[in-house]
């Protein structure tokens, strides 16, 4: 179904957050319409997703869509060393910046019920979070609280979305049934501040560990990060799709 293919791809935009519109006679300014049965519909869908980026950054009040800069993840818990006194950290209230500055590099539309796939590039992303740690790091007791900051450069995401279709009021509607996200972070810099009443030695020890073991920290973080991101954006997608129909996005040739 051509309708399924087009909106399936549009749902991919919910990773970079969403492309959505309330069905009415006037096309909202944040919607770039595509022509039904366009043989190059993929190119138009990419243009539409790029068109909405500034609106995503600021939010779209008329569809109750909050701004996506930043969006928040509740927590990530990481066991970084083993043993009874292993070094463990918990990041809470993670504010993630850079999600609205994306480029769709490639897409594969749904065929015969297969998931839509899109490759997305984020040139810069950053995370600010509250930090709690416990255990021993090297030979230092490393329990404490503080703040965590990460800068990510050249983040690549492979997004897969399975959707279902239904009709209501003679219009075509969709639901995001499942979303999966694979991430590749090309370069990462992570640091903590104000650990245990700004203990200088502990701050320096933790930051040295993060610098020397950054790839391992990212590897341990990745499964939770992928799951949390997919959950956040699937929820956003379905909340917005309650107010969205396919006819908003397509126009006749």
Tab-separated table of C-alpha atoms in Angstrom:
chain	number	residue	atom	x	y	z
A	1	UNK	CA	0.000	0.000	0.000
A	2	UNK	CA	1.484	3.322	-1.069
A	3	UNK	CA	-0.215	5.053	1.869
A	4	UNK	CA	1.485	2.654	4.281
A	5	UNK	CA	4.880	3.234	2.707
A	6	UNK	CA	4.688	7.010	2.904
A	7	UNK	CA	3.461	7.366	6.452
A	8	UNK	CA	5.726	4.568	7.606
A	9	UNK	CA	8.670	6.675	6.548
A	10	UNK	CA	7.209	9.787	8.118
A	11	UNK	CA	7.111	7.964	11.442
A	12	UNK	CA	10.895	7.598	11.171
A	13	UNK	CA	10.976	11.320	11.731
A	14	UNK	CA	9.919	10.725	15.307
A	15	UNK	CA	13.570	9.651	16.057
A	16	UNK	CA	14.610	13.109	15.109
A	17	UNK	CA	11.284	13.716	16.644
A	18	UNK	CA	8.080	13.894	14.582
A	19	UNK	CA	6.375	15.140	11.471
A	20	UNK	CA	2.686	15.531	12.228
A	21	UNK	CA	-0.337	17.644	11.466
A	22	UNK	CA	-3.960	17.935	12.500
A	23	UNK	CA	-6.257	17.168	9.585
A	24	UNK	CA	-7.944	20.325	8.356
A	25	UNK	CA	-8.440	22.309	5.174
A	26	UNK	CA	-5.277	24.379	5.645
A	27	UNK	CA	-1.889	22.727	5.467
A	28	UNK	CA	0.169	23.883	8.482
A	29	UNK	CA	3.446	25.674	7.722
A	30	UNK	CA	5.532	22.886	9.231
A	31	UNK	CA	4.178	20.300	6.761
A	32	UNK	CA	5.821	19.819	3.371
A	33	UNK	CA	3.289	17.885	1.328
A	34	UNK	CA	4.158	15.080	-1.058
A	35	UNK	CA	2.327	14.077	-4.219
A	36	UNK	CA	0.428	10.819	-4.136
A	37	UNK	CA	2.038	8.087	-6.278
A	38	UNK	CA	5.154	10.184	-6.892
A	39	UNK	CA	7.808	7.757	-8.217
A	40	UNK	CA	10.386	9.677	-6.148
A	41	UNK	CA	8.301	9.764	-2.971
A	42	UNK	CA	11.345	8.863	-0.863
A	43	UNK	CA	13.085	12.086	-1.863
A	44	UNK	CA	9.994	14.115	-1.029
A	45	UNK	CA	9.667	12.395	2.355
A	46	UNK	CA	13.267	13.318	3.173
A	47	UNK	CA	12.588	16.936	2.181
A	48	UNK	CA	9.512	16.918	4.439
A	49	UNK	CA	11.504	15.601	7.391
A	50	UNK	CA	14.227	18.180	6.879
A	51	UNK	CA	11.614	20.944	6.480
A	52	UNK	CA	10.231	20.347	9.965
A	53	UNK	CA	13.536	20.554	11.868
A	54	UNK	CA	13.190	24.174	13.085
A	55	UNK	CA	9.619	23.501	14.215
A	56	UNK	CA	10.770	20.473	16.187
A	57	UNK	CA	13.368	22.560	17.945
A	58	UNK	CA	10.829	25.174	19.046
A	59	UNK	CA	7.837	22.879	19.592
A	60	UNK	CA	4.413	22.910	17.933
A	61	UNK	CA	1.781	24.000	20.496
A	62	UNK	CA	-1.225	23.453	18.213
A	63	UNK	CA	-0.588	19.710	18.201
A	64	UNK	CA	0.617	19.687	21.820
A	65	UNK	CA	4.117	18.793	20.741
A	66	UNK	CA	6.768	20.056	23.166
A	67	UNK	CA	10.094	21.344	21.967
A	68	UNK	CA	12.675	18.625	21.530
A	69	UNK	CA	15.671	20.678	22.616
A	70	UNK	CA	16.343	19.132	24.985
A	71	UNK	CA	14.394	15.923	25.444
A	72	UNK	CA	14.757	13.934	28.641
A	73	UNK	CA	15.546	10.342	29.588
A	74	UNK	CA	14.838	9.353	33.177
A	75	UNK	CA	17.949	7.318	34.050
A	76	UNK	CA	20.787	5.032	32.964
A	77	UNK	CA	22.564	2.652	35.376
A	78	UNK	CA	26.039	1.365	34.492
A	79	UNK	CA	28.256	-1.229	36.199
A	80	UNK	CA	31.727	-0.247	34.967
A	81	UNK	CA	33.899	-2.622	37.007
A	82	UNK	CA	33.170	-5.993	38.590
A	83	UNK	CA	33.508	-7.402	42.095
A	84	UNK	CA	31.799	-6.712	45.427
A	85	UNK	CA	33.044	-3.110	45.399
A	86	UNK	CA	32.660	-2.608	41.665
A	87	UNK	CA	32.411	0.941	40.365
A	88	UNK	CA	28.811	1.734	39.454
A	89	UNK	CA	27.277	4.973	38.226
A	90	UNK	CA	23.700	6.126	37.772
A	91	UNK	CA	22.773	9.030	35.520
A	92	UNK	CA	19.422	10.680	36.218
A	93	UNK	CA	17.372	13.341	34.456
A	94	UNK	CA	19.427	13.158	31.278
A	95	UNK	CA	18.797	16.193	29.058
A	96	UNK	CA	19.825	15.377	25.481
A	97	UNK	CA	20.535	18.170	22.998
A	98	UNK	CA	20.999	18.013	19.229
A	99	UNK	CA	18.147	15.685	18.256
A	100	UNK	CA	16.479	18.234	15.962
A	101	UNK	CA	19.649	18.758	13.917
A	102	UNK	CA	19.547	15.592	11.852
A	103	UNK	CA	20.072	14.576	8.241
A	104	UNK	CA	18.342	11.598	6.661
A	105	UNK	CA	21.108	9.838	4.726
A	106	UNK	CA	19.193	6.864	3.377
A	107	UNK	CA	15.781	5.236	3.627
A	108	UNK	CA	14.126	1.981	2.733
A	109	UNK	CA	10.344	2.037	2.602
A	110	UNK	CA	8.124	-0.731	3.867
A	111	UNK	CA	7.323	-3.501	1.407
A	112	UNK	CA	4.965	-6.380	2.159
A	113	UNK	CA	4.859	-5.492	5.843
A	114	UNK	CA	8.613	-5.211	6.378
A	115	UNK	CA	9.824	-2.471	8.737
A	116	UNK	CA	10.813	0.910	7.402
A	117	UNK	CA	14.543	1.605	7.759
A	118	UNK	CA	16.271	4.973	7.775
A	119	UNK	CA	19.872	5.998	8.353
A	120	UNK	CA	20.120	9.281	10.240
A	121	UNK	CA	23.149	11.465	11.001
A	122	UNK	CA	23.465	13.847	13.959
A	123	UNK	CA	26.636	15.978	13.705
A	124	UNK	CA	26.635	16.963	17.385
A	125	UNK	CA	24.778	15.755	20.461
A	126	UNK	CA	25.338	16.435	24.128
A	127	UNK	CA	24.040	15.127	27.443
A	128	UNK	CA	23.716	16.886	30.791
A	129	UNK	CA	22.710	14.726	33.759
A	130	UNK	CA	22.831	14.243	37.507
A	131	UNK	CA	25.513	11.738	38.512
A	132	UNK	CA	25.650	9.245	41.392
A	133	UNK	CA	28.419	6.681	41.882
A	134	UNK	CA	29.310	3.907	44.303
A	135	UNK	CA	32.113	1.409	44.814
A	136	UNK	CA	35.874	1.652	44.400
A	137	UNK	CA	37.638	3.156	41.389
A	138	UNK	CA	41.247	1.967	41.115
A	139	UNK	CA	42.069	2.264	44.841
A	140	UNK	CA	39.811	5.203	45.705
A	141	UNK	CA	36.370	4.985	47.299
A	142	UNK	CA	34.311	6.559	44.525
A	143	UNK	CA	30.910	7.060	46.084
A	144	UNK	CA	29.426	10.494	45.540
A	145	UNK	CA	27.106	12.801	43.660
A	146	UNK	CA	27.714	15.448	41.035
A	147	UNK	CA	27.004	16.397	37.448
A	148	UNK	CA	27.798	14.562	34.215
A	149	UNK	CA	28.392	16.036	30.767
A	150	UNK	CA	29.015	14.280	27.441
A	151	UNK	CA	29.740	15.610	23.955
A	152	UNK	CA	29.121	13.234	21.051
A	153	UNK	CA	30.352	13.942	17.511
A	154	UNK	CA	28.987	12.284	14.363
A	155	UNK	CA	26.250	10.084	15.767
A	156	UNK	CA	24.731	7.662	13.250
A	157	UNK	CA	21.393	5.960	13.862
A	158	UNK	CA	19.699	3.118	12.039
A	159	UNK	CA	15.986	3.372	12.827
A	160	UNK	CA	13.495	0.561	12.180
A	161	UNK	CA	9.763	1.111	12.594
A	162	UNK	CA	6.894	-1.359	12.257
A	163	UNK	CA	3.500	0.312	11.812
A	164	UNK	CA	-0.118	-0.760	11.514
A	165	UNK	CA	-2.938	0.910	9.611
A	166	UNK	CA	-6.597	1.493	10.445
A	167	UNK	CA	-9.442	3.622	9.107
A	168	UNK	CA	-11.518	6.100	11.104
A	169	UNK	CA	-14.032	8.612	9.755
A	170	UNK	CA	-13.067	7.591	6.213
A	171	UNK	CA	-9.469	8.668	6.832
A	172	UNK	CA	-6.257	6.645	7.066
A	173	UNK	CA	-4.563	6.490	10.460
A	174	UNK	CA	-1.466	4.697	11.718
A	175	UNK	CA	0.145	3.385	14.877
A	176	UNK	CA	3.821	2.787	15.585
A	177	UNK	CA	3.799	-0.761	16.914
A	178	UNK	CA	7.530	-1.227	17.381
A	179	UNK	CA	10.621	0.938	17.067
A	180	UNK	CA	14.255	-0.127	17.214
A	181	UNK	CA	17.292	2.143	17.149
A	182	UNK	CA	20.926	1.170	16.587
A	183	UNK	CA	23.496	3.862	17.379
A	184	UNK	CA	27.103	4.456	16.422
A	185	UNK	CA	28.929	7.274	18.217
A	186	UNK	CA	32.066	8.208	16.306
A	187	UNK	CA	33.658	10.369	18.991
A	188	UNK	CA	32.738	10.941	22.640
A	189	UNK	CA	34.060	13.133	25.444
A	190	UNK	CA	32.642	12.595	28.943
A	191	UNK	CA	33.386	14.352	32.224
A	192	UNK	CA	32.006	14.851	35.730
A	193	UNK	CA	32.051	17.880	38.027
A	194	UNK	CA	31.376	18.688	41.667
A	195	UNK	CA	31.774	15.092	42.852
A	196	UNK	CA	31.493	14.592	46.623
A	197	UNK	CA	31.596	18.274	47.580
A	198	UNK	CA	33.981	19.000	44.706
A	199	UNK	CA	36.646	16.567	45.911
A	200	UNK	CA	39.502	17.356	43.509
A	201	UNK	CA	41.232	13.972	43.711
A	202	UNK	CA	38.018	12.038	43.141
A	203	UNK	CA	36.965	14.359	40.298
A	204	UNK	CA	40.303	13.871	38.549
A	205	UNK	CA	40.283	10.088	39.077
A	206	UNK	CA	36.796	9.676	37.610
A	207	UNK	CA	37.546	11.943	34.650
A	208	UNK	CA	40.776	10.059	33.951
A	209	UNK	CA	38.799	6.813	33.982
A	210	UNK	CA	36.215	8.253	31.571
A	211	UNK	CA	38.914	9.505	29.192
A	212	UNK	CA	40.851	6.252	29.125
A	213	UNK	CA	37.808	3.970	29.027
A	214	UNK	CA	35.367	6.024	26.985
A	215	UNK	CA	34.707	3.319	24.387
A	216	UNK	CA	33.955	0.749	27.079
A	217	UNK	CA	31.627	3.157	28.907
A	218	UNK	CA	29.725	3.786	25.651
A	219	UNK	CA	29.541	0.038	24.978
A	220	UNK	CA	28.032	-0.607	28.406
A	221	UNK	CA	25.678	2.357	28.071
A	222	UNK	CA	24.451	1.481	24.574
A	223	UNK	CA	21.814	-1.240	25.223
A	224	UNK	CA	19.973	0.912	27.761
A	225	UNK	CA	20.352	4.044	25.665
A	226	UNK	CA	18.917	2.337	22.578
A	227	UNK	CA	15.945	0.963	24.521
A	228	UNK	CA	15.217	4.256	26.271
A	229	UNK	CA	15.432	6.281	23.063
A	230	UNK	CA	13.160	3.890	21.198
A	231	UNK	CA	10.629	4.006	24.029
A	232	UNK	CA	10.639	7.792	24.194
A	233	UNK	CA	10.148	8.294	20.474
A	234	UNK	CA	7.588	5.525	20.069
A	235	UNK	CA	5.513	7.182	22.783
A	236	UNK	CA	5.841	10.576	21.091
A	237	UNK	CA	4.917	9.066	17.730
A	238	UNK	CA	1.756	7.403	18.973
A	239	UNK	CA	0.671	10.407	21.003
A	240	UNK	CA	0.898	12.570	17.886
A	241	UNK	CA	-0.565	9.994	15.532
A	242	UNK	CA	-3.806	10.236	17.486
A	243	UNK	CA	-4.196	13.611	15.750
A	244	UNK	CA	-2.585	12.734	12.423
A	245	UNK	CA	-3.906	11.184	9.242
A	246	UNK	CA	-2.260	10.364	5.960
A	247	UNK	CA	-4.407	12.745	3.955
A	248	UNK	CA	-2.677	15.688	5.631
A	249	UNK	CA	0.629	14.710	4.056
A	250	UNK	CA	-0.449	13.807	0.540
A	251	UNK	CA	-1.932	15.856	-2.277
A	252	UNK	CA	-3.217	14.716	-5.629
A	253	UNK	CA	-1.028	15.125	-8.685
